[in-house]
Every structure is written in C-alpha cells, then in structure tokens.
PDB file of C-alpha atoms and ligand atoms in Angstrom:
ATOM      1  CA  MET A  12     266.109 149.517 142.358  1.00 42.00           C
ATOM      2  CA  ASP A  13     262.437 148.294 143.384  1.00 50.00           C
ATOM      3  CA  ASN A  14     262.373 144.847 145.085  1.00 58.00           C
ATOM      4  CA  GLU A  15     261.752 141.753 142.628  1.00 78.00           C
ATOM      5  CA  LYS A  16     258.749 140.428 143.726  1.00 86.00           C
ATOM      6  CA  GLY A  17     258.686 137.486 145.312  1.00 93.00           C
ATOM      7  CA  LEU A  18     257.784 134.222 144.482  1.00 96.00           C
ATOM      8  CA  LEU A  19     253.994 132.187 145.765  1.00 98.00           C
ATOM      9  CA  ILE A  20     255.039 128.618 146.177  1.00 98.00           C
ATOM     10  CA  VAL A  21     251.671 125.955 147.138  1.00 98.00           C
ATOM     11  CA  LEU A  22     252.054 123.157 148.507  1.00 98.00           C
ATOM     12  CA  SER A  23     249.226 120.933 148.055  1.00 96.00           C
ATOM     13  CA  GLY A  24     247.945 117.341 148.119  1.00 90.00           C
ATOM     14  CA  PRO A  25     245.688 115.384 150.040  1.00 84.00           C
ATOM     15  CA  SER A  26     245.106 115.329 153.992  1.00 78.00           C
ATOM     16  CA  GLY A  27     247.563 112.711 155.581  1.00 81.00           C
ATOM     17  CA  VAL A  28     249.787 113.230 153.027  1.00 87.00           C
ATOM     18  CA  GLY A  29     252.664 114.759 155.444  1.00 92.00           C
ATOM     19  CA  LYS A  30     251.783 118.605 154.272  1.00 93.00           C
ATOM     20  CA  GLY A  31     252.282 119.820 157.115  1.00 92.00           C
ATOM     21  CA  THR A  32     255.101 117.353 158.150  1.00 95.00           C
ATOM     22  CA  VAL A  33     257.664 118.553 155.462  1.00 97.00           C
ATOM     23  CA  ARG A  34     256.447 122.158 155.355  1.00 96.00           C
ATOM     24  CA  LYS A  35     257.895 121.872 159.173  1.00 94.00           C
ATOM     25  CA  LYS A  36     260.638 120.305 158.289  1.00 97.00           C
ATOM     26  CA  ILE A  37     261.146 123.123 155.387  1.00 98.00           C
ATOM     27  CA  PHE A  38     260.767 125.845 157.655  1.00 96.00           C
ATOM     28  CA  ASP A  39     263.342 124.469 161.097  1.00 96.00           C
ATOM     29  CA  ASP A  40     265.991 124.747 158.395  1.00 96.00           C
ATOM     30  CA  PRO A  41     267.917 127.900 158.803  1.00 95.00           C
ATOM     31  CA  SER A  42     268.441 128.408 155.591  1.00 94.00           C
ATOM     32  CA  THR A  43     264.537 128.613 154.035  1.00 95.00           C
ATOM     33  CA  SER A  44     263.709 132.100 153.358  1.00 93.00           C
ATOM     34  CA  TYR A  45     260.477 131.276 152.769  1.00 95.00           C
ATOM     35  CA  LYS A  46     257.954 133.190 154.945  1.00 97.00           C
ATOM     36  CA  TYR A  47     254.532 131.096 156.124  1.00 97.00           C
ATOM     37  CA  SER A  48     251.708 132.311 155.727  1.00 98.00           C
ATOM     38  CA  ILE A  49     249.497 131.177 158.397  1.00 97.00           C
ATOM     39  CA  SER A  50     245.956 129.932 157.504  1.00 97.00           C
ATOM     40  CA  MET A  51     242.443 130.971 159.160  1.00 98.00           C
ATOM     41  CA  THR A  52     240.255 127.731 159.783  1.00 98.00           C
ATOM     42  CA  THR A  53     237.559 127.269 162.344  1.00 98.00           C
ATOM     43  CA  ARG A  54     238.274 123.660 163.185  1.00 97.00           C
ATOM     44  CA  GLU A  55     238.760 122.519 166.745  1.00 96.00           C
ATOM     45  CA  MET A  56     242.479 123.380 167.970  1.00 97.00           C
ATOM     46  CA  ARG A  57     244.311 120.124 168.790  1.00 94.00           C
ATOM     47  CA  VAL A  58     246.481 119.285 171.148  1.00 95.00           C
ATOM     48  CA  GLY A  59     249.673 121.216 171.206  1.00 95.00           C
ATOM     49  CA  GLU A  60     248.480 123.283 168.652  1.00 95.00           C
ATOM     50  CA  VAL A  61     249.032 127.580 169.415  1.00 96.00           C
ATOM     51  CA  ASP A  62     246.745 129.717 167.800  1.00 97.00           C
ATOM     52  CA  GLY A  63     248.338 132.658 166.044  1.00 97.00           C
ATOM     53  CA  VAL A  64     251.150 130.006 165.318  1.00 94.00           C
ATOM     54  CA  ASP A  65     249.717 126.653 163.240  1.00 93.00           C
ATOM     55  CA  TYR A  66     246.606 128.617 162.553  1.00 96.00           C
ATOM     56  CA  PHE A  67     244.357 131.390 163.218  1.00 98.00           C
ATOM     57  CA  PHE A  68     241.600 129.856 164.996  1.00 98.00           C
ATOM     58  CA  LYS A  69     238.357 131.391 164.211  1.00 98.00           C
ATOM     59  CA  SER A  70     234.037 130.990 164.821  1.00 98.00           C
ATOM     60  CA  LYS A  71     232.357 130.423 161.750  1.00 98.00           C
ATOM     61  CA  ALA A  72     230.364 133.606 162.541  1.00 98.00           C
ATOM     62  CA  GLU A  73     233.851 135.027 162.177  1.00 98.00           C
ATOM     63  CA  PHE A  74     235.245 133.436 159.074  1.00 98.00           C
ATOM     64  CA  GLU A  75     231.982 134.032 157.132  1.00 98.00           C
ATOM     65  CA  GLU A  76     232.587 137.687 157.412  1.00 98.00           C
ATOM     66  CA  LEU A  77     235.534 137.918 156.159  1.00 98.00           C
ATOM     67  CA  ILE A  78     234.954 135.856 153.567  1.00 98.00           C
ATOM     68  CA  LYS A  79     231.674 138.942 153.143  1.00 98.00           C
ATOM     69  CA  GLN A  80     234.742 141.706 153.222  1.00 98.00           C
ATOM     70  CA  ASP A  81     236.680 139.722 150.708  1.00 97.00           C
ATOM     71  CA  GLN A  82     239.830 139.223 152.862  1.00 97.00           C
ATOM     72  CA  PHE A  83     240.931 135.644 151.955  1.00 98.00           C
ATOM     73  CA  ILE A  84     242.765 134.799 148.181  1.00 97.00           C
ATOM     74  CA  GLU A  85     241.168 131.312 148.639  1.00 98.00           C
ATOM     75  CA  TYR A  86     238.612 129.769 150.911  1.00 98.00           C
ATOM     76  CA  ALA A  87     237.586 126.531 150.893  1.00 97.00           C
ATOM     77  CA  GLU A  88     235.293 124.526 153.267  1.00 96.00           C
ATOM     78  CA  TYR A  89     236.915 121.199 154.183  1.00 92.00           C
ATOM     79  CA  VAL A  90     235.484 117.852 156.174  1.00 88.00           C
ATOM     80  CA  GLY A  91     232.664 120.497 157.744  1.00 94.00           C
ATOM     81  CA  ASN A  92     235.201 123.384 158.569  1.00 97.00           C
ATOM     82  CA  TYR A  93     236.490 126.433 156.736  1.00 98.00           C
ATOM     83  CA  TYR A  94     240.201 126.557 156.553  1.00 97.00           C
ATOM     84  CA  GLY A  95     241.679 129.606 154.004  1.00 98.00           C
ATOM     85  CA  THR A  96     244.505 132.252 153.337  1.00 98.00           C
ATOM     86  CA  PRO A  97     244.280 135.381 153.938  1.00 98.00           C
ATOM     87  CA  VAL A  98     245.163 138.530 151.388  1.00 97.00           C
ATOM     88  CA  GLN A  99     246.834 140.909 153.068  1.00 96.00           C
ATOM     89  CA  TYR A 100     249.946 139.171 154.291  1.00 97.00           C
ATOM     90  CA  VAL A 101     250.663 137.503 151.363  1.00 97.00           C
ATOM     91  CA  LYS A 102     250.659 140.605 149.135  1.00 96.00           C
ATOM     92  CA  ASP A 103     252.497 142.839 151.217  1.00 96.00           C
ATOM     93  CA  THR A 104     255.221 139.609 152.030  1.00 97.00           C
ATOM     94  CA  MET A 105     255.696 138.898 148.461  1.00 96.00           C
ATOM     95  CA  ASP A 106     255.890 142.863 147.646  1.00 95.00           C
ATOM     96  CA  GLN A 107     258.624 142.895 150.113  1.00 95.00           C
ATOM     97  CA  GLY A 108     260.557 140.120 147.913  1.00 94.00           C
ATOM     98  CA  TYR A 109     259.980 137.268 150.347  1.00 96.00           C
ATOM     99  CA  ASP A 110     258.910 133.958 148.598  1.00 97.00           C
ATOM    100  CA  VAL A 111     255.835 132.616 150.781  1.00 98.00           C
ATOM    101  CA  PHE A 112     254.735 129.401 150.903  1.00 98.00           C
ATOM    102  CA  LEU A 113     251.332 128.465 151.184  1.00 98.00           C
ATOM    103  CA  GLU A 114     250.018 124.710 152.329  1.00 97.00           C
ATOM    104  CA  ILE A 115     246.545 124.110 151.426  1.00 96.00           C
ATOM    105  CA  GLU A 116     244.207 121.668 150.094  1.00 92.00           C
ATOM    106  CA  VAL A 117     243.191 121.180 146.390  1.00 88.00           C
ATOM    107  CA  GLU A 118     239.675 123.322 146.015  1.00 91.00           C
ATOM    108  CA  GLY A 119     241.739 126.057 147.589  1.00 95.00           C
ATOM    109  CA  ALA A 120     245.201 125.561 145.381  1.00 95.00           C
ATOM    110  CA  LYS A 121     242.416 125.637 142.291  1.00 93.00           C
ATOM    111  CA  GLN A 122     241.330 128.903 143.228  1.00 96.00           C
ATOM    112  CA  VAL A 123     244.975 130.767 143.733  1.00 97.00           C
ATOM    113  CA  ARG A 124     246.273 128.734 140.531  1.00 95.00           C
ATOM    114  CA  LYS A 125     243.140 131.328 138.687  1.00 93.00           C
ATOM    115  CA  LYS A 126     244.340 134.513 140.882  1.00 93.00           C
ATOM    116  CA  PHE A 127     248.195 133.703 140.802  1.00 94.00           C
ATOM    117  CA  PRO A 128     248.774 131.752 137.380  1.00 90.00           C
ATOM    118  CA  ASP A 129     252.675 132.531 138.093  1.00 90.00           C
ATOM    119  CA  ALA A 130     252.438 130.833 140.775  1.00 96.00           C
ATOM    120  CA  LEU A 131     254.506 128.073 141.825  1.00 97.00           C
ATOM    121  CA  PHE A 132     252.372 124.457 142.321  1.00 97.00           C
ATOM    122  CA  ILE A 133     253.621 121.427 143.766  1.00 98.00           C
ATOM    123  CA  PHE A 134     251.603 118.552 144.396  1.00 96.00           C
ATOM    124  CA  LEU A 135     252.831 116.094 147.686  1.00 95.00           C
ATOM    125  CA  ALA A 136     251.618 112.699 147.157  1.00 91.00           C
ATOM    126  CA  PRO A 137     251.510 110.000 149.075  1.00 85.00           C
ATOM    127  CA  PRO A 138     253.552 106.606 148.022  1.00 83.00           C
ATOM    128  CA  SER A 139     250.114 104.814 148.053  1.00 76.00           C
ATOM    129  CA  LEU A 140     246.539 105.197 149.628  1.00 74.00           C
ATOM    130  CA  ASP A 141     247.294 102.421 151.805  1.00 76.00           C
ATOM    131  CA  HIS A 142     250.393 104.473 153.483  1.00 76.00           C
ATOM    132  CA  LEU A 143     247.933 107.443 153.455  1.00 76.00           C
ATOM    133  CA  ARG A 144     245.544 105.255 155.744  1.00 81.00           C
ATOM    134  CA  GLU A 145     248.277 103.984 157.783  1.00 83.00           C
ATOM    135  CA  ARG A 146     249.776 107.986 158.134  1.00 81.00           C
ATOM    136  CA  LEU A 147     246.065 109.203 159.557  1.00 82.00           C
ATOM    137  CA  ILE A 148     245.285 106.152 161.616  1.00 85.00           C
ATOM    138  CA  GLY A 149     249.276 106.408 162.978  1.00 86.00           C
ATOM    139  CA  ARG A 150     248.836 110.117 163.446  1.00 84.00           C
ATOM    140  CA  GLY A 151     245.685 109.176 165.558  1.00 82.00           C
ATOM    141  CA  THR A 152     243.884 112.728 166.194  1.00 82.00           C
ATOM    142  CA  GLU A 153     240.520 111.597 163.732  1.00 80.00           C
ATOM    143  CA  SER A 154     237.767 109.334 164.640  1.00 84.00           C
ATOM    144  CA  ASP A 155     237.498 105.731 162.038  1.00 86.00           C
ATOM    145  CA  GLU A 156     234.623 107.338 160.285  1.00 86.00           C
ATOM    146  CA  LYS A 157     236.738 110.828 159.486  1.00 84.00           C
ATOM    147  CA  ILE A 158     239.686 108.858 158.181  1.00 83.00           C
ATOM    148  CA  GLN A 159     237.241 107.368 156.281  1.00 84.00           C
ATOM    149  CA  SER A 160     236.180 110.136 154.695  1.00 82.00           C
ATOM    150  CA  ARG A 161     239.181 112.113 154.531  1.00 79.00           C
ATOM    151  CA  VAL A 162     240.760 108.781 152.181  1.00 79.00           C
ATOM    152  CA  LYS A 163     237.882 109.164 150.215  1.00 80.00           C
ATOM    153  CA  GLU A 164     238.610 113.040 149.548  1.00 74.00           C
ATOM    154  CA  ALA A 165     242.442 111.628 148.781  1.00 75.00           C
ATOM    155  CA  ARG A 166     241.093 109.894 146.337  1.00 75.00           C
ATOM    156  CA  ASN A 167     239.355 112.984 144.229  1.00 73.00           C
ATOM    157  CA  GLU A 168     242.248 115.087 145.150  1.00 69.00           C
ATOM    158  CA  VAL A 169     244.983 112.528 143.334  1.00 70.00           C
ATOM    159  CA  GLU A 170     242.883 112.820 140.538  1.00 76.00           C
ATOM    160  CA  MET A 171     243.678 116.724 140.386  1.00 76.00           C
ATOM    161  CA  MET A 172     247.664 116.062 140.082  1.00 85.00           C
ATOM    162  CA  ASN A 173     247.287 117.397 136.910  1.00 83.00           C
ATOM    163  CA  LEU A 174     246.814 121.217 138.181  1.00 88.00           C
ATOM    164  CA  TYR A 175     250.354 121.455 139.274  1.00 95.00           C
ATOM    165  CA  ASP A 176     253.825 122.081 138.005  1.00 96.00           C
ATOM    166  CA  TYR A 177     255.515 118.840 139.822  1.00 96.00           C
ATOM    167  CA  VAL A 178     254.694 116.319 142.223  1.00 95.00           C
ATOM    168  CA  VAL A 179     256.737 115.116 144.973  1.00 96.00           C
ATOM    169  CA  VAL A 180     256.485 111.510 146.599  1.00 93.00           C
ATOM    170  CA  ASN A 181     256.614 111.739 150.133  1.00 94.00           C
ATOM    171  CA  ASP A 182     258.224 108.928 150.728  1.00 93.00           C
ATOM    172  CA  GLU A 183     260.722 110.024 153.208  1.00 96.00           C
ATOM    173  CA  VAL A 184     260.233 113.720 155.036  1.00 97.00           C
ATOM    174  CA  ASP A 185     263.752 114.518 154.419  1.00 98.00           C
ATOM    175  CA  LEU A 186     263.763 113.761 150.444  1.00 97.00           C
ATOM    176  CA  ALA A 187     260.602 115.230 149.917  1.00 98.00           C
ATOM    177  CA  LYS A 188     261.993 118.786 152.020  1.00 98.00           C
ATOM    178  CA  GLN A 189     265.000 118.438 149.521  1.00 98.00           C
ATOM    179  CA  ARG A 190     263.094 118.370 146.379  1.00 98.00           C
ATOM    180  CA  ILE A 191     260.600 120.643 147.101  1.00 98.00           C
ATOM    181  CA  GLN A 192     263.877 122.950 148.217  1.00 97.00           C
ATOM    182  CA  SER A 193     265.134 122.363 144.400  1.00 97.00           C
ATOM    183  CA  ILE A 194     262.304 123.221 142.835  1.00 98.00           C
ATOM    184  CA  VAL A 195     262.324 126.657 144.060  1.00 97.00           C
ATOM    185  CA  GLU A 196     265.781 127.063 143.394  1.00 96.00           C
ATOM    186  CA  ALA A 197     265.277 125.664 140.072  1.00 96.00           C
ATOM    187  CA  GLU A 198     261.848 128.491 139.754  1.00 95.00           C
ATOM    188  CA  HIS A 199     264.113 131.157 140.530  1.00 92.00           C
ATOM    189  CA  LEU A 200     266.213 130.677 137.690  1.00 92.00           C
ATOM    190  CA  LYS A 201     263.758 130.161 135.027  1.00 91.00           C
ATOM    191  CA  ARG A 202     264.659 132.087 132.241  1.00 91.00           C
ATOM    192  CA  GLU A 203     261.363 134.507 132.088  1.00 85.00           C
ATOM    193  CA  ARG A 204     262.420 135.520 135.640  1.00 84.00           C
ATOM    194  CA  ILE A 205     266.438 136.079 134.954  1.00 87.00           C
ATOM    195  CA  GLU A 206     265.328 137.608 131.408  1.00 89.00           C
ATOM    196  CA  ALA A 207     262.665 140.272 133.500  1.00 83.00           C
ATOM    197  CA  ARG A 208     265.063 141.144 135.623  1.00 82.00           C
ATOM    198  CA  TYR A 209     268.412 142.083 132.981  1.00 88.00           C
ATOM    199  CA  ARG A 210     266.280 143.731 130.894  1.00 89.00           C
ATOM    200  CA  LYS A 211     265.291 146.151 134.119  1.00 86.00           C
ATOM    201  CA  MET A 212     269.041 146.434 134.621  1.00 87.00           C
ATOM    202  CA  ILE A 213     269.217 147.145 131.151  1.00 89.00           C
ATOM    203  CA  LEU A 214     266.719 149.950 131.144  1.00 89.00           C
ATOM    204  CA  GLU A 215     268.592 151.652 134.535  1.00 89.00           C
ATOM    205  CA  ALA A 216     271.341 151.690 132.737  1.00 87.00           C
ATOM    206  CA  LYS A 217     270.803 153.465 129.776  1.00 83.00           C
ATOM    207  CA  LYS A 218     268.804 156.055 132.044  1.00 77.00           C
TER     208      LYS A 218
HETATM  209  P1  ADP B 305     248.451 116.619 156.386  1.00 63.79           P
HETATM  210  O1  ADP B 305     249.216 117.825 156.526  1.00 63.79           O
HETATM  211  O2  ADP B 305     249.130 116.850 154.486  1.00 63.79           O
HETATM  212  O3  ADP B 305     247.062 116.773 156.431  1.00 63.79           O
HETATM  213  P2  ADP B 305     250.316 115.808 158.302  1.00 63.79           P
HETATM  214  O4  ADP B 305     251.667 116.465 158.174  1.00 63.79           O
HETATM  215  O5  ADP B 305     249.604 115.911 159.282  1.00 63.79           O
HETATM  216  O6  ADP B 305     249.628 115.479 157.067  1.00 63.79           O
HETATM  217  O7  ADP B 305     251.198 113.733 158.337  1.00 63.79           O
HETATM  218  C1  ADP B 305     250.112 112.897 158.497  1.00 63.79           C
HETATM  219  C2  ADP B 305     250.926 111.914 159.947  1.00 63.79           C
HETATM  220  O8  ADP B 305     251.874 110.691 158.477  1.00 63.79           O
HETATM  221  C3  ADP B 305     251.355 112.099 160.412  1.00 63.79           C
HETATM  222  O9  ADP B 305     251.470 111.301 161.747  1.00 63.79           O
HETATM  223  C4  ADP B 305     252.905 112.346 160.174  1.00 63.79           C
HETATM  224  O10 ADP B 305     254.080 111.809 161.106  1.00 63.79           O
HETATM  225  C5  ADP B 305     253.182 111.190 159.016  1.00 63.79           C
HETATM  226  N1  ADP B 305     254.421 111.176 158.008  1.00 63.79           N
HETATM  227  C6  ADP B 305     254.141 112.253 157.273  1.00 63.79           C
HETATM  228  N2  ADP B 305     255.347 112.014 156.630  1.00 63.79           N
HETATM  229  C7  ADP B 305     255.545 110.965 156.380  1.00 63.79           C
HETATM  230  C8  ADP B 305     256.560 110.344 155.382  1.00 63.79           C
HETATM  231  N3  ADP B 305     257.249 110.641 154.733  1.00 63.79           N
HETATM  232  N4  ADP B 305     256.779 108.578 156.084  1.00 63.79           N
HETATM  233  C9  ADP B 305     256.112 108.398 157.079  1.00 63.79           C
HETATM  234  N5  ADP B 305     255.380 109.267 157.826  1.00 63.79           N
HETATM  235  C10 ADP B 305     254.854 110.000 157.645  1.00 63.79           C
HETATM  236  P1  5GP B 306     244.120 120.019 158.941  1.00 63.79           P
HETATM  237  O1  5GP B 306     242.447 120.252 159.902  1.00 63.79           O
HETATM  238  O2  5GP B 306     244.607 118.645 158.461  1.00 63.79           O
HETATM  239  O3  5GP B 306     245.272 120.646 159.646  1.00 63.79           O
HETATM  240  O4  5GP B 306     243.930 120.735 157.575  1.00 63.79           O
HETATM  241  C1  5GP B 306     243.137 119.977 156.612  1.00 63.79           C
HETATM  242  C2  5GP B 306     243.301 120.493 155.258  1.00 63.79           C
HETATM  243  O5  5GP B 306     243.181 121.453 155.165  1.00 63.79           O
HETATM  244  C3  5GP B 306     244.830 119.979 154.658  1.00 63.79           C
HETATM  245  O6  5GP B 306     244.561 119.757 153.456  1.00 63.79           O
HETATM  246  C4  5GP B 306     245.550 121.082 155.020  1.00 63.79           C
HETATM  247  O7  5GP B 306     246.825 121.117 154.076  1.00 63.79           O
HETATM  248  C5  5GP B 306     244.535 121.859 154.654  1.00 63.79           C
HETATM  249  N1  5GP B 306     244.559 123.942 154.548  1.00 63.79           N
HETATM  250  C6  5GP B 306     245.527 124.091 155.550  1.00 63.79           C
HETATM  251  N2  5GP B 306     244.988 125.610 155.864  1.00 63.79           N
HETATM  252  C7  5GP B 306     244.367 126.120 154.569  1.00 63.79           C
HETATM  253  C8  5GP B 306     243.993 127.073 153.731  1.00 63.79           C
HETATM  254  O8  5GP B 306     243.919 128.181 154.166  1.00 63.79           O
HETATM  255  N3  5GP B 306     243.282 126.847 152.831  1.00 63.79           N
HETATM  256  C9  5GP B 306     242.433 125.722 151.958  1.00 63.79           C
HETATM  257  N4  5GP B 306     242.325 125.724 151.282  1.00 63.79           N
HETATM  258  N5  5GP B 306     243.136 124.478 152.904  1.00 63.79           N
HETATM  259  C10 5GP B 306     244.063 124.537 153.932  1.00 63.79           C
END
C-alpha cells in the first residue's frame, strides 16, 4: 500500500514569542516523529548557531538565485533579511509519510496557506506584548532599535491571527509544547483523514 502523505504543520507567530524555544522542546522529545524543515536565511549567524542545523546560511545573491529557480515553498523578507523554506525537502519528506514541521513568520505562513490549504496552521501567541518585549530584551541578541522594529512587526502579526486554525498561548514552554502535540494528534484523527484511509482499505479489499 502507498504511504499515506504526512501532514504539513506550520507554527508561526510574532518574532520573539518563543517559536524557536517551543520548537526545540518539541524536537528534544524522543517521542516526536515530525521532521523539522530547516530554513534558509541571509541573516548573520548568531553565537552558538550551526550552518545546516539552525538554518542554511546563504548570501543575498545565492538566495535570490534560488528564488529565481523557484526553489522555495515560501520566502519572506523580514527585518532586512530573507528567510525561506526549501521546497524539495518538504515534498520528499511528506511523500515518505512523515509530518513536516515549519517554523516561519506570518508572511510566509500566508503563502503556505495558499499552496497547501490542507496544512495545519498554529499561531503561537504571547500572553501580552509586554511579555514579548521583555523576552526579546532577555534574549539579548538584538539592539534596542531592532527590538522596537520587531515589536511593531508583532502588532501587525497578531492582527493576522484569523488565518490560523489554532492559537496556542506560550505562557509556559512545556504547556505550549503539549498543546501543539495535542493539536497535531487530533488533526490526524479528523474524520476526513480517517475516512479517506478506510475508503482506500475498502477499495483494496475489493481487488
Ligand atoms: P522566536 O523564535 O519566536 O523569535 P525565541 O524562541 O527566540 O522566539 O524566544 C525569545 C525569548 O523568549 C528567548 O529568550 C526565550 O528563552 C524566551 N521564551 C520563550 N518562550 C518563553 C516562555 N514560555 N516563557 C518565558 N520566556 C520564554
Ligand atoms: P530569527 O532571525 O529570530 O531566527 O527569525 C526571524 C523570523 O523569521 C522568525 O519569526 C522565524 O520564525 C522566521 N523564519 C525562520 N525561518 C523562516 C522561513 O523559512 N520562512 C519564513 N517566512 N520565516 C522564517
């Protein structure tokens, strides 16, 4: 029997809300079976980041060449840098029956929604904008000016919540992780998905 296609899971939300932290928690859990799609970016590598693990770090020229070659499911320019999801890995991995997990900003999520209407869209929300600012300051990787610009961006992003299927508040990392895992589990049990599987079994039994 052919592999059932995996689910595309999109975790998005304002920068600084904790997407990276929650995603790492999810992938540190040995019971997690989803595959993380590593993004490409033109931003500078932060201390502790590894090329090919955290991101594929590219020059602007390299990134623009890949855009021309239609190599991205989605890409966005965010606070002066490009970020994008390479198409091949996602398609191949879903075809193998694995769930693929994207962690992307909201412009990119909008593009994915158009291309993959069946994907699962989860919005990670801060308990409040004050929390968000505090977290960005606490992370200590951005200048004051960049923090202002990210918080401003976050205000616009929160207004885009209506594009999502679920909203998860990131009050505590462990709770956010558990909520996301429950949502994915429930998504797999959607009547449409189960019904399709049974229809296939019935067809095969008739052969
Ligand atoms: P994003 O990937 O959305 O830009 P990060 O994962 O880098 O956000 O998180 C931004 C900062 O907030 C980090 O310093 C992180 O440790 C902190 N953080 C993330 N989630 C929580 C939480 N639930 N409570 C408190 N701090 C958090
Ligand atoms: P950072 O520079 O903090 O790693 O990421 C900045 C923003 O870009 C975050 O909101 C992050 O989720 C988002 N991002 C990371 N990878 C991608 C991607 O492939 N596509 C898009 N559109 N956004 C991404």
